[in-house]
mmCIF file with all atom_site columns, C-alpha atoms in Angstrom:
data_model
loop_
_atom_site.group_PDB
_atom_site.id
_atom_site.type_symbol
_atom_site.label_atom_id
_atom_site.label_alt_id
_atom_site.label_comp_id
_atom_site.label_asym_id
_atom_site.label_entity_id
_atom_site.label_seq_id
_atom_site.pdbx_PDB_ins_code
_atom_site.Cartn_x
_atom_site.Cartn_y
_atom_site.Cartn_z
_atom_site.occupancy
_atom_site.B_iso_or_equiv
_atom_site.pdbx_formal_charge
_atom_site.auth_seq_id
_atom_site.auth_comp_id
_atom_site.auth_asym_id
_atom_site.auth_atom_id
_atom_site.pdbx_PDB_model_num
ATOM 1   C CA . MET V 1 1   ? 0.027   0.134   0.106   1.00 40.00 ? 1   MET V CA 1
ATOM 2   C CA . GLU V 1 2   ? 2.840   2.475   0.823   1.00 40.00 ? 2   GLU V CA 1
ATOM 3   C CA . TYR V 1 3   ? 4.513   1.432   -2.445  1.00 37.00 ? 3   TYR V CA 1
ATOM 4   C CA . ASN V 1 4   ? 1.194   2.318   -4.270  1.00 42.00 ? 4   ASN V CA 1
ATOM 5   C CA . ASN V 1 5   ? 1.136   5.761   -2.702  1.00 44.00 ? 5   ASN V CA 1
ATOM 6   C CA . GLN V 1 6   ? 4.654   6.485   -3.375  1.00 45.00 ? 6   GLN V CA 1
ATOM 7   C CA . HIS V 1 7   ? 4.361   5.458   -6.932  1.00 42.00 ? 7   HIS V CA 1
ATOM 8   C CA . HIS V 1 8   ? 1.021   7.236   -7.446  1.00 46.00 ? 8   HIS V CA 1
ATOM 9   C CA . LYS V 1 9   ? 2.740   10.654  -6.168  1.00 50.00 ? 9   LYS V CA 1
ATOM 10  C CA . TYR V 1 10  ? 5.731   9.895   -8.429  1.00 47.00 ? 10  TYR V CA 1
ATOM 11  C CA . THR V 1 11  ? 3.741   9.672   -11.597 1.00 54.00 ? 11  THR V CA 1
ATOM 12  C CA . GLN V 1 12  ? 1.528   12.566  -10.500 1.00 59.00 ? 12  GLN V CA 1
ATOM 13  C CA . CYS V 1 13  ? 4.708   14.719  -10.213 1.00 56.00 ? 13  CYS V CA 1
ATOM 14  C CA . LEU V 1 14  ? 5.834   13.460  -13.724 1.00 59.00 ? 14  LEU V CA 1
ATOM 15  C CA . SER V 1 15  ? 2.497   14.477  -15.208 1.00 62.00 ? 15  SER V CA 1
ATOM 16  C CA . ILE V 1 16  ? 2.805   17.873  -13.640 1.00 65.00 ? 16  ILE V CA 1
ATOM 17  C CA . PHE V 1 17  ? 6.333   18.319  -14.782 1.00 65.00 ? 17  PHE V CA 1
ATOM 18  C CA . PHE V 1 18  ? 5.767   17.172  -18.476 1.00 72.00 ? 18  PHE V CA 1
ATOM 19  C CA . ASP V 1 19  ? 1.880   18.125  -18.955 1.00 73.00 ? 19  ASP V CA 1
ATOM 20  C CA . LEU V 1 20  ? 2.219   21.912  -18.418 1.00 74.00 ? 20  LEU V CA 1
ATOM 21  C CA . ILE V 1 21  ? 1.756   22.437  -22.173 1.00 78.00 ? 21  ILE V CA 1
ATOM 22  C CA . GLY V 1 22  ? 0.542   19.990  -24.999 1.00 82.00 ? 22  GLY V CA 1
ATOM 23  C CA . VAL V 1 23  ? 2.733   17.045  -26.501 1.00 85.00 ? 23  VAL V CA 1
ATOM 24  C CA . ARG V 1 24  ? 3.412   18.871  -29.773 1.00 88.00 ? 24  ARG V CA 1
ATOM 25  C CA . GLN V 1 25  ? 3.746   22.309  -28.377 1.00 90.00 ? 25  GLN V CA 1
ATOM 26  C CA . ARG V 1 26  ? 6.455   21.081  -26.004 1.00 89.00 ? 26  ARG V CA 1
ATOM 27  C CA . HIS V 1 27  ? 8.480   19.617  -28.614 1.00 90.00 ? 27  HIS V CA 1
ATOM 28  C CA . LEU V 1 28  ? 8.076   22.509  -30.971 1.00 92.00 ? 28  LEU V CA 1
ATOM 29  C CA . CYS V 1 29  ? 9.174   24.895  -28.223 1.00 92.00 ? 29  CYS V CA 1
ATOM 30  C CA . LEU V 1 30  ? 12.083  22.693  -27.245 1.00 92.00 ? 30  LEU V CA 1
ATOM 31  C CA . GLY V 1 31  ? 12.939  22.542  -30.890 1.00 93.00 ? 31  GLY V CA 1
ATOM 32  C CA . VAL V 1 32  ? 13.281  26.141  -31.413 1.00 94.00 ? 32  VAL V CA 1
ATOM 33  C CA . LEU V 1 33  ? 14.968  26.866  -28.408 1.00 94.00 ? 33  LEU V CA 1
ATOM 34  C CA . THR V 1 34  ? 17.574  24.216  -29.272 1.00 94.00 ? 34  THR V CA 1
ATOM 35  C CA . CYS V 1 35  ? 18.076  25.515  -32.609 1.00 94.00 ? 35  CYS V CA 1
ATOM 36  C CA . CYS V 1 36  ? 18.873  28.863  -31.388 1.00 94.00 ? 36  CYS V CA 1
ATOM 37  C CA . LEU V 1 37  ? 21.434  27.418  -28.878 1.00 94.00 ? 37  LEU V CA 1
ATOM 38  C CA . SER V 1 38  ? 22.872  25.342  -31.485 1.00 94.00 ? 38  SER V CA 1
ATOM 39  C CA . GLY V 1 39  ? 23.252  28.723  -33.566 1.00 93.00 ? 39  GLY V CA 1
ATOM 40  C CA . GLY V 1 40  ? 24.764  30.526  -30.603 1.00 93.00 ? 40  GLY V CA 1
ATOM 41  C CA . ILE V 1 41  ? 27.406  27.701  -30.073 1.00 92.00 ? 41  ILE V CA 1
ATOM 42  C CA . ILE V 1 42  ? 28.322  27.949  -33.901 1.00 92.00 ? 42  ILE V CA 1
ATOM 43  C CA . ILE V 1 43  ? 28.479  31.798  -33.911 1.00 92.00 ? 43  ILE V CA 1
ATOM 44  C CA . ALA V 1 44  ? 30.542  31.614  -30.535 1.00 91.00 ? 44  ALA V CA 1
ATOM 45  C CA . GLU V 1 45  ? 33.153  29.161  -32.109 1.00 89.00 ? 45  GLU V CA 1
ATOM 46  C CA . PHE V 1 46  ? 33.174  31.392  -35.332 1.00 90.00 ? 46  PHE V CA 1
ATOM 47  C CA . GLN V 1 47  ? 34.066  34.485  -33.265 1.00 90.00 ? 47  GLN V CA 1
ATOM 48  C CA . GLN V 1 48  ? 36.302  32.513  -30.841 1.00 86.00 ? 48  GLN V CA 1
ATOM 49  C CA . PRO V 1 49  ? 37.783  29.356  -32.381 1.00 85.00 ? 49  PRO V CA 1
ATOM 50  C CA . SER V 1 50  ? 38.735  26.667  -30.189 1.00 82.00 ? 50  SER V CA 1
ATOM 51  C CA . PRO V 1 51  ? 41.030  23.851  -30.276 1.00 80.00 ? 51  PRO V CA 1
ATOM 52  C CA . PHE V 1 52  ? 39.975  20.996  -32.838 1.00 81.00 ? 52  PHE V CA 1
ATOM 53  C CA . TYR V 1 53  ? 36.886  23.103  -33.636 1.00 86.00 ? 53  TYR V CA 1
ATOM 54  C CA . THR V 1 54  ? 34.911  21.771  -30.626 1.00 88.00 ? 54  THR V CA 1
ATOM 55  C CA . GLY V 1 55  ? 32.159  24.191  -30.939 1.00 89.00 ? 55  GLY V CA 1
ATOM 56  C CA . TYR V 1 56  ? 31.313  23.254  -34.500 1.00 92.00 ? 56  TYR V CA 1
ATOM 57  C CA . TRP V 1 57  ? 31.002  19.633  -33.652 1.00 91.00 ? 57  TRP V CA 1
ATOM 58  C CA . MET V 1 58  ? 28.870  20.439  -30.530 1.00 93.00 ? 58  MET V CA 1
ATOM 59  C CA . GLY V 1 59  ? 26.590  22.868  -32.575 1.00 92.00 ? 59  GLY V CA 1
ATOM 60  C CA . SER V 1 60  ? 26.082  20.155  -35.480 1.00 93.00 ? 60  SER V CA 1
ATOM 61  C CA . GLY V 1 61  ? 25.025  17.509  -33.059 1.00 93.00 ? 61  GLY V CA 1
ATOM 62  C CA . ILE V 1 62  ? 22.573  19.817  -31.353 1.00 93.00 ? 62  ILE V CA 1
ATOM 63  C CA . LEU V 1 63  ? 21.376  21.093  -34.663 1.00 94.00 ? 63  LEU V CA 1
ATOM 64  C CA . VAL V 1 64  ? 20.416  17.382  -35.892 1.00 94.00 ? 64  VAL V CA 1
ATOM 65  C CA . THR V 1 65  ? 18.742  16.750  -32.400 1.00 94.00 ? 65  THR V CA 1
ATOM 66  C CA . ALA V 1 66  ? 16.632  20.160  -32.800 1.00 94.00 ? 66  ALA V CA 1
ATOM 67  C CA . LEU V 1 67  ? 15.403  18.960  -36.295 1.00 94.00 ? 67  LEU V CA 1
ATOM 68  C CA . PHE V 1 68  ? 14.097  15.528  -34.636 1.00 93.00 ? 68  PHE V CA 1
ATOM 69  C CA . MET V 1 69  ? 12.347  17.576  -32.119 1.00 93.00 ? 69  MET V CA 1
ATOM 70  C CA . LEU V 1 70  ? 10.628  19.635  -34.841 1.00 93.00 ? 70  LEU V CA 1
ATOM 71  C CA . LEU V 1 71  ? 9.735   16.360  -36.388 1.00 92.00 ? 71  LEU V CA 1
ATOM 72  C CA . CYS V 1 72  ? 8.229   15.024  -33.101 1.00 90.00 ? 72  CYS V CA 1
ATOM 73  C CA . ALA V 1 73  ? 6.170   18.271  -33.059 1.00 91.00 ? 73  ALA V CA 1
ATOM 74  C CA . LEU V 1 74  ? 4.721   17.458  -36.408 1.00 90.00 ? 74  LEU V CA 1
ATOM 75  C CA . LYS V 1 75  ? 4.064   13.828  -35.903 1.00 86.00 ? 75  LYS V CA 1
ATOM 76  C CA . PRO V 1 76  ? 4.951   12.418  -32.348 1.00 83.00 ? 76  PRO V CA 1
ATOM 77  C CA . SER V 1 77  ? 5.029   8.643   -33.295 1.00 88.00 ? 77  SER V CA 1
ATOM 78  C CA . LYS V 1 78  ? 6.667   5.900   -31.029 1.00 88.00 ? 78  LYS V CA 1
ATOM 79  C CA . LEU V 1 79  ? 9.410   5.312   -33.323 1.00 90.00 ? 79  LEU V CA 1
ATOM 80  C CA . LEU V 1 80  ? 10.334  8.873   -33.782 1.00 91.00 ? 80  LEU V CA 1
ATOM 81  C CA . LEU V 1 81  ? 10.112  9.471   -30.133 1.00 90.00 ? 81  LEU V CA 1
ATOM 82  C CA . ILE V 1 82  ? 12.682  6.658   -29.537 1.00 91.00 ? 82  ILE V CA 1
ATOM 83  C CA . ALA V 1 83  ? 14.957  7.960   -32.079 1.00 92.00 ? 83  ALA V CA 1
ATOM 84  C CA . SER V 1 84  ? 14.750  11.468  -30.690 1.00 93.00 ? 84  SER V CA 1
ATOM 85  C CA . ALA V 1 85  ? 15.499  10.251  -27.214 1.00 92.00 ? 85  ALA V CA 1
ATOM 86  C CA . MET V 1 86  ? 18.631  8.326   -28.341 1.00 94.00 ? 86  MET V CA 1
ATOM 87  C CA . LEU V 1 87  ? 19.849  11.371  -30.245 1.00 94.00 ? 87  LEU V CA 1
ATOM 88  C CA . ASP V 1 88  ? 19.205  13.496  -27.279 1.00 94.00 ? 88  ASP V CA 1
ATOM 89  C CA . ALA V 1 89  ? 21.403  11.043  -25.198 1.00 94.00 ? 89  ALA V CA 1
ATOM 90  C CA . ALA V 1 90  ? 24.200  11.067  -27.832 1.00 94.00 ? 90  ALA V CA 1
ATOM 91  C CA . ALA V 1 91  ? 24.001  14.972  -27.993 1.00 94.00 ? 91  ALA V CA 1
ATOM 92  C CA . ILE V 1 92  ? 24.315  15.231  -24.331 1.00 95.00 ? 92  ILE V CA 1
ATOM 93  C CA . ALA V 1 93  ? 27.258  13.103  -24.307 1.00 95.00 ? 93  ALA V CA 1
ATOM 94  C CA . ILE V 1 94  ? 29.143  15.062  -27.013 1.00 93.00 ? 94  ILE V CA 1
ATOM 95  C CA . THR V 1 95  ? 28.037  18.544  -25.591 1.00 93.00 ? 95  THR V CA 1
ATOM 96  C CA . PHE V 1 96  ? 29.020  17.865  -22.092 1.00 93.00 ? 96  PHE V CA 1
ATOM 97  C CA . ALA V 1 97  ? 32.172  16.462  -23.030 1.00 92.00 ? 97  ALA V CA 1
ATOM 98  C CA . GLY V 1 98  ? 32.971  19.560  -25.337 1.00 90.00 ? 98  GLY V CA 1
ATOM 99  C CA . SER V 1 99  ? 31.976  21.851  -22.879 1.00 90.00 ? 99  SER V CA 1
ATOM 100 C CA . PHE V 1 100 ? 34.113  20.122  -20.076 1.00 90.00 ? 100 PHE V CA 1
ATOM 101 C CA . ARG V 1 101 ? 37.193  20.239  -22.624 1.00 87.00 ? 101 ARG V CA 1
ATOM 102 C CA . LEU V 1 102 ? 36.510  24.016  -23.512 1.00 86.00 ? 102 LEU V CA 1
ATOM 103 C CA . LEU V 1 103 ? 35.985  25.332  -19.744 1.00 86.00 ? 103 LEU V CA 1
ATOM 104 C CA . ALA V 1 104 ? 38.147  22.861  -17.700 1.00 83.00 ? 104 ALA V CA 1
ATOM 105 C CA . LEU V 1 105 ? 40.994  21.966  -19.977 1.00 75.00 ? 105 LEU V CA 1
ATOM 106 C CA . THR V 1 106 ? 41.689  25.399  -21.573 1.00 71.00 ? 106 THR V CA 1
ATOM 107 C CA . ALA V 1 107 ? 41.607  27.456  -18.242 1.00 66.00 ? 107 ALA V CA 1
ATOM 108 C CA . GLU V 1 108 ? 43.638  30.260  -19.666 1.00 69.00 ? 108 GLU V CA 1
ATOM 109 C CA . THR V 1 109 ? 40.766  31.130  -22.099 1.00 73.00 ? 109 THR V CA 1
ATOM 110 C CA . VAL V 1 110 ? 37.122  31.429  -21.375 1.00 72.00 ? 110 VAL V CA 1
ATOM 111 C CA . TYR V 1 111 ? 35.101  29.964  -24.378 1.00 83.00 ? 111 TYR V CA 1
ATOM 112 C CA . THR V 1 112 ? 31.322  31.150  -24.757 1.00 87.00 ? 112 THR V CA 1
ATOM 113 C CA . ALA V 1 113 ? 30.543  27.947  -26.602 1.00 89.00 ? 113 ALA V CA 1
ATOM 114 C CA . GLY V 1 114 ? 31.377  25.931  -23.363 1.00 89.00 ? 114 GLY V CA 1
ATOM 115 C CA . TRP V 1 115 ? 28.840  27.843  -20.975 1.00 90.00 ? 115 TRP V CA 1
ATOM 116 C CA . ILE V 1 116 ? 26.302  27.578  -24.013 1.00 92.00 ? 116 ILE V CA 1
ATOM 117 C CA . GLY V 1 117 ? 26.579  23.997  -24.132 1.00 93.00 ? 117 GLY V CA 1
ATOM 118 C CA . LEU V 1 118 ? 26.211  23.399  -20.507 1.00 92.00 ? 118 LEU V CA 1
ATOM 119 C CA . ALA V 1 119 ? 22.962  25.248  -20.592 1.00 94.00 ? 119 ALA V CA 1
ATOM 120 C CA . THR V 1 120 ? 21.951  23.243  -23.699 1.00 95.00 ? 120 THR V CA 1
ATOM 121 C CA . CYS V 1 121 ? 22.580  19.966  -21.920 1.00 95.00 ? 121 CYS V CA 1
ATOM 122 C CA . VAL V 1 122 ? 19.762  20.825  -19.363 1.00 94.00 ? 122 VAL V CA 1
ATOM 123 C CA . PHE V 1 123 ? 17.111  21.383  -22.365 1.00 94.00 ? 123 PHE V CA 1
ATOM 124 C CA . LEU V 1 124 ? 18.461  18.015  -24.001 1.00 94.00 ? 124 LEU V CA 1
ATOM 125 C CA . ALA V 1 125 ? 18.017  16.048  -20.731 1.00 94.00 ? 125 ALA V CA 1
ATOM 126 C CA . TYR V 1 126 ? 14.487  17.422  -20.285 1.00 91.00 ? 126 TYR V CA 1
ATOM 127 C CA . HIS V 1 127 ? 13.730  16.609  -23.891 1.00 91.00 ? 127 HIS V CA 1
ATOM 128 C CA . CYS V 1 128 ? 15.000  13.108  -23.541 1.00 91.00 ? 128 CYS V CA 1
ATOM 129 C CA . ALA V 1 129 ? 12.867  12.426  -20.595 1.00 89.00 ? 129 ALA V CA 1
ATOM 130 C CA . SER V 1 130 ? 9.751   13.902  -22.073 1.00 88.00 ? 130 SER V CA 1
ATOM 131 C CA . CYS V 1 131 ? 10.241  11.532  -25.004 1.00 90.00 ? 131 CYS V CA 1
ATOM 132 C CA . ILE V 1 132 ? 10.304  8.772   -22.567 1.00 88.00 ? 132 ILE V CA 1
ATOM 133 C CA . TYR V 1 133 ? 7.183   10.045  -20.820 1.00 85.00 ? 133 TYR V CA 1
ATOM 134 C CA . ASP V 1 134 ? 5.500   10.634  -24.022 1.00 85.00 ? 134 ASP V CA 1
ATOM 135 C CA . ASN V 1 135 ? 6.246   6.833   -25.247 1.00 83.00 ? 135 ASN V CA 1
ATOM 136 C CA . GLY V 1 136 ? 4.089   5.515   -22.447 1.00 75.00 ? 136 GLY V CA 1
ATOM 137 C CA . ALA V 1 137 ? 6.835   4.217   -20.173 1.00 64.00 ? 137 ALA V CA 1
ATOM 138 C CA . CYS V 1 138 ? 5.222   5.683   -16.965 1.00 59.00 ? 138 CYS V CA 1
ATOM 139 C CA . CYS V 1 139 ? 1.690   4.967   -18.209 1.00 56.00 ? 139 CYS V CA 1
ATOM 140 C CA . LYS V 1 140 ? 2.604   0.990   -18.243 1.00 52.00 ? 140 LYS V CA 1
ATOM 141 C CA . TRP V 1 141 ? 3.915   1.319   -14.665 1.00 47.00 ? 141 TRP V CA 1
ATOM 142 C CA . LYS V 1 142 ? 0.625   3.217   -13.743 1.00 49.00 ? 142 LYS V CA 1
ATOM 143 C CA . ASN V 1 143 ? -1.551  0.553   -15.695 1.00 48.00 ? 143 ASN V CA 1
ATOM 144 C CA . ALA V 1 144 ? 0.308   -2.266  -13.840 1.00 45.00 ? 144 ALA V CA 1
ATOM 145 C CA . ASN V 1 145 ? -0.554  -0.839  -10.566 1.00 47.00 ? 145 ASN V CA 1
ATOM 146 C CA . GLU V 1 146 ? -4.022  -0.292  -11.561 1.00 46.00 ? 146 GLU V CA 1
ATOM 147 C CA . VAL V 1 147 ? -4.407  -3.898  -12.785 1.00 42.00 ? 147 VAL V CA 1
ATOM 148 C CA . ASN V 1 148 ? -3.213  -5.146  -9.368  1.00 49.00 ? 148 ASN V CA 1
ATOM 149 C CA . THR V 1 149 ? -5.562  -2.701  -7.387  1.00 47.00 ? 149 THR V CA 1
ATOM 150 C CA . THR V 1 150 ? -8.401  -3.740  -9.367  1.00 47.00 ? 150 THR V CA 1
ATOM 151 C CA . SER V 1 151 ? -7.673  -7.472  -9.007  1.00 48.00 ? 151 SER V CA 1
ATOM 152 C CA . THR V 1 152 ? -7.174  -7.024  -5.207  1.00 53.00 ? 152 THR V CA 1
ATOM 153 C CA . THR V 1 153 ? -10.687 -4.977  -5.183  1.00 56.00 ? 153 THR V CA 1
ATOM 154 C CA . ALA V 1 154 ? -12.212 -7.755  -7.399  1.00 51.00 ? 154 ALA V CA 1
ATOM 155 C CA . ASN V 1 155 ? -11.001 -10.685 -4.893  1.00 55.00 ? 155 ASN V CA 1
ATOM 156 C CA . THR V 1 156 ? -12.301 -8.518  -1.919  1.00 63.00 ? 156 THR V CA 1
ATOM 157 C CA . ASP V 1 157 ? -15.753 -8.194  -3.670  1.00 61.00 ? 157 ASP V CA 1
ATOM 158 C CA . GLU V 1 158 ? -15.881 -11.889 -4.499  1.00 63.00 ? 158 GLU V CA 1
ATOM 159 C CA . LEU V 1 159 ? -15.089 -12.836 -0.727  1.00 64.00 ? 159 LEU V CA 1
ATOM 160 C CA . GLN V 1 160 ? -17.786 -10.465 0.458   1.00 65.00 ? 160 GLN V CA 1
ATOM 161 C CA . ALA V 1 161 ? -20.410 -11.675 -2.218  1.00 63.00 ? 161 ALA V CA 1
ATOM 162 C CA . GLU V 1 162 ? -19.721 -15.363 -1.139  1.00 63.00 ? 162 GLU V CA 1
ATOM 163 C CA . GLU V 1 163 ? -20.116 -14.384 2.642   1.00 65.00 ? 163 GLU V CA 1
ATOM 164 C CA . ALA V 1 164 ? -23.309 -12.635 1.736   1.00 61.00 ? 164 ALA V CA 1
ATOM 165 C CA . THR V 1 165 ? -24.582 -15.666 -0.266  1.00 65.00 ? 165 THR V CA 1
ATOM 166 C CA . GLY V 1 166 ? -23.481 -17.870 2.669   1.00 63.00 ? 166 GLY V CA 1
ATOM 167 C CA . GLN V 1 167 ? -25.613 -15.864 5.090   1.00 65.00 ? 167 GLN V CA 1
ATOM 168 C CA . GLU V 1 168 ? -28.572 -15.624 2.869   1.00 64.00 ? 168 GLU V CA 1
ATOM 169 C CA . GLY V 1 169 ? -28.363 -19.591 2.453   1.00 65.00 ? 169 GLY V CA 1
ATOM 170 C CA . ARG V 1 170 ? -28.263 -20.036 6.077   1.00 69.00 ? 170 ARG V CA 1
ATOM 171 C CA . GLU V 1 171 ? -31.123 -17.609 6.751   1.00 71.00 ? 171 GLU V CA 1
ATOM 172 C CA . GLY V 1 172 ? -33.025 -19.068 3.836   1.00 67.00 ? 172 GLY V CA 1
ATOM 173 C CA . ARG V 1 173 ? -32.578 -22.753 5.372   1.00 70.00 ? 173 ARG V CA 1
ATOM 174 C CA . ARG V 1 174 ? -33.620 -21.403 8.757   1.00 70.00 ? 174 ARG V CA 1
ATOM 175 C CA . ARG V 1 175 ? -36.715 -19.722 7.264   1.00 70.00 ? 175 ARG V CA 1
ATOM 176 C CA . ARG V 1 176 ? -37.690 -22.753 5.410   1.00 67.00 ? 176 ARG V CA 1
ATOM 177 C CA . ARG V 1 177 ? -37.630 -24.969 8.605   1.00 65.00 ? 177 ARG V CA 1
ATOM 178 C CA . ARG V 1 178 ? -39.759 -22.448 10.520  1.00 65.00 ? 178 ARG V CA 1
ATOM 179 C CA . THR V 1 179 ? -42.227 -22.294 7.673   1.00 67.00 ? 179 THR V CA 1
ATOM 180 C CA . GLN V 1 180 ? -42.108 -25.919 6.585   1.00 64.00 ? 180 GLN V CA 1
ATOM 181 C CA . SER V 1 181 ? -45.243 -27.590 6.580   1.00 71.00 ? 181 SER V CA 1
ATOM 182 C CA . PRO V 1 182 ? -45.676 -31.100 8.178   1.00 70.00 ? 182 PRO V CA 1
ATOM 183 C CA . PRO V 1 183 ? -45.954 -34.311 6.179   1.00 74.00 ? 183 PRO V CA 1
ATOM 184 C CA . ILE V 1 184 ? -49.363 -35.097 4.622   1.00 74.00 ? 184 ILE V CA 1
ATOM 185 C CA . ASP V 1 185 ? -50.085 -38.127 6.723   1.00 72.00 ? 185 ASP V CA 1
ATOM 186 C CA . PHE V 1 186 ? -48.980 -36.259 9.924   1.00 72.00 ? 186 PHE V CA 1
ATOM 187 C CA . ARG V 1 187 ? -51.399 -36.450 12.964  1.00 73.00 ? 187 ARG V CA 1
ATOM 188 C CA . LEU V 1 188 ? -51.555 -35.049 16.445  1.00 75.00 ? 188 LEU V CA 1
ATOM 189 C CA . PRO V 1 189 ? -51.701 -37.876 19.397  1.00 71.00 ? 189 PRO V CA 1
ATOM 190 C CA . ASP V 1 190 ? -55.484 -36.715 19.862  1.00 70.00 ? 190 ASP V CA 1
ATOM 191 C CA . GLU V 1 191 ? -56.345 -37.132 16.450  1.00 72.00 ? 191 GLU V CA 1
ATOM 192 C CA . MET V 1 192 ? -54.987 -40.833 16.215  1.00 73.00 ? 192 MET V CA 1
ATOM 193 C CA . PRO V 1 193 ? -57.743 -43.532 16.429  1.00 73.00 ? 193 PRO V CA 1
ATOM 194 C CA . LYS V 1 194 ? -58.156 -45.062 19.894  1.00 72.00 ? 194 LYS V CA 1
ATOM 195 C CA . LEU V 1 195 ? -58.386 -48.708 20.846  1.00 71.00 ? 195 LEU V CA 1
ATOM 196 C CA . PRO V 1 196 ? -61.784 -50.414 21.396  1.00 68.00 ? 196 PRO V CA 1
ATOM 197 C CA . GLU V 1 197 ? -63.013 -49.624 25.155  1.00 66.00 ? 197 GLU V CA 1
ATOM 198 C CA . TYR V 1 198 ? -60.028 -47.270 25.517  1.00 66.00 ? 198 TYR V CA 1
ATOM 199 C CA . GLU V 1 199 ? -62.222 -44.721 27.645  1.00 66.00 ? 199 GLU V CA 1
ATOM 200 C CA . GLU V 1 200 ? -63.257 -47.634 29.934  1.00 64.00 ? 200 GLU V CA 1
ATOM 201 C CA . LEU V 1 201 ? -59.836 -48.569 31.121  1.00 62.00 ? 201 LEU V CA 1
ATOM 202 C CA . SER V 1 202 ? -58.812 -47.388 34.403  1.00 57.00 ? 202 SER V CA 1
ATOM 203 C CA . LYS V 1 203 ? -55.544 -45.305 34.950  1.00 56.00 ? 203 LYS V CA 1
ATOM 204 C CA . SER V 1 204 ? -54.255 -47.847 37.580  1.00 53.00 ? 204 SER V CA 1
ATOM 205 C CA . GLU V 1 205 ? -54.245 -50.732 35.162  1.00 56.00 ? 205 GLU V CA 1
ATOM 206 C CA . GLY V 1 206 ? -51.906 -48.913 32.710  1.00 56.00 ? 206 GLY V CA 1
ATOM 207 C CA . LEU V 1 207 ? -49.578 -47.584 35.425  1.00 60.00 ? 207 LEU V CA 1
ATOM 208 C CA . PRO V 1 208 ? -46.543 -49.550 37.037  1.00 61.00 ? 208 PRO V CA 1
ATOM 209 C CA . PRO V 1 209 ? -47.142 -50.360 40.824  1.00 60.00 ? 209 PRO V CA 1
ATOM 210 C CA . ALA V 1 210 ? -46.259 -47.659 43.342  1.00 63.00 ? 210 ALA V CA 1
ATOM 211 C CA . TYR V 1 211 ? -42.820 -48.399 45.315  1.00 64.00 ? 211 TYR V CA 1
ATOM 212 C CA . ASN V 1 212 ? -43.877 -46.697 48.503  1.00 68.00 ? 212 ASN V CA 1
ATOM 213 C CA . SER V 1 213 ? -46.647 -49.388 49.136  1.00 66.00 ? 213 SER V CA 1
ATOM 214 C CA . LEU V 1 214 ? -46.599 -53.050 49.452  1.00 66.00 ? 214 LEU V CA 1
ATOM 215 C CA . ASN V 1 215 ? -47.639 -54.846 46.478  1.00 63.00 ? 215 ASN V CA 1
ATOM 216 C CA . ILE V 1 216 ? -49.900 -57.877 47.318  1.00 65.00 ? 216 ILE V CA 1
ATOM 217 C CA . ALA V 1 217 ? -50.642 -60.414 44.766  1.00 62.00 ? 217 ALA V CA 1
ATOM 218 C CA . PRO V 1 218 ? -54.257 -61.328 44.224  1.00 61.00 ? 218 PRO V CA 1
ATOM 219 C CA . PRO V 1 219 ? -55.485 -64.446 45.663  1.00 62.00 ? 219 PRO V CA 1
ATOM 220 C CA . GLU V 1 220 ? -55.688 -66.300 42.205  1.00 60.00 ? 220 GLU V CA 1
ATOM 221 C CA . TYR V 1 221 ? -51.980 -65.263 41.453  1.00 55.00 ? 221 TYR V CA 1
ATOM 222 C CA . THR V 1 222 ? -49.745 -68.437 41.694  1.00 60.00 ? 222 THR V CA 1
ATOM 223 C CA . PRO V 1 223 ? -46.023 -67.765 41.583  1.00 58.00 ? 223 PRO V CA 1
ATOM 224 C CA . PRO V 1 224 ? -43.712 -69.774 39.274  1.00 59.00 ? 224 PRO V CA 1
ATOM 225 C CA . LEU V 1 225 ? -41.438 -72.373 40.745  1.00 56.00 ? 225 LEU V CA 1
ATOM 226 C CA . THR V 1 226 ? -38.328 -70.561 40.290  1.00 55.00 ? 226 THR V CA 1
ATOM 227 C CA . GLU V 1 227 ? -39.567 -67.593 42.234  1.00 52.00 ? 227 GLU V CA 1
ATOM 228 C CA . VAL V 1 228 ? -40.617 -69.995 45.054  1.00 49.00 ? 228 VAL V CA 1
ATOM 229 C CA . THR V 1 229 ? -37.050 -71.575 45.084  1.00 55.00 ? 229 THR V CA 1
ATOM 230 C CA . ILE V 1 230 ? -35.563 -68.137 45.226  1.00 52.00 ? 230 ILE V CA 1
ATOM 231 C CA . ASN V 1 231 ? -37.615 -66.958 48.334  1.00 53.00 ? 231 ASN V CA 1
ATOM 232 C CA . ASP V 1 232 ? -36.746 -70.201 50.203  1.00 52.00 ? 232 ASP V CA 1
ATOM 233 C CA . GLU V 1 233 ? -33.010 -69.812 49.605  1.00 53.00 ? 233 GLU V CA 1
ATOM 234 C CA . SER V 1 234 ? -33.298 -66.095 50.688  1.00 54.00 ? 234 SER V CA 1
ATOM 235 C CA . ARG V 1 235 ? -35.001 -67.064 54.061  1.00 54.00 ? 235 ARG V CA 1
ATOM 236 C CA . ILE V 1 236 ? -32.443 -69.807 54.871  1.00 52.00 ? 236 ILE V CA 1
#
């Protein structure tokens, strides 16, 4: 979650940094500005020649890059953006190396082309990054995070739906048990047919003898032989 928040802030900063103006307007402005800086380097080299004509090499490389910027302004296709970004990287390397040679290795003379070259490197780096941004690299990262977030949300929704379905199923089973009608042949005990002469039977005949009173056998009762033998043995 923390990574997603940081990445969202990162992509939001890039969007603010590169989407201040339209894509074609941005490439057009950078192309025109880079052409002016390239011309300034060539003019400075013409007025103040440097060893190995470093300013001309720098100005030529920057001019080619500026032409590709203008092409990106006319038709910002994917291949053209990739080619322009690669040329920007090459021009940055050449311009920075030339400016370093003019400013650091020839300390006795201050060359204007070196300072203009360093300023041009900043705009070249910005255009290179904007080409990568316009090519959709940041959008792919953003879409990947959105897919992960969407899948997580979908899984959570599925779990909640399953839990709700389970609760509804349990409540439905309880409701059916409460409202379920008895079988067709079900009868209450009072509704069952009674045996013949059921009402004439005394309650004492159907109950077991009480244990708090002596049970005396009727006169016509004859105990079996085994019971008499057991009683005699107990008396002995």
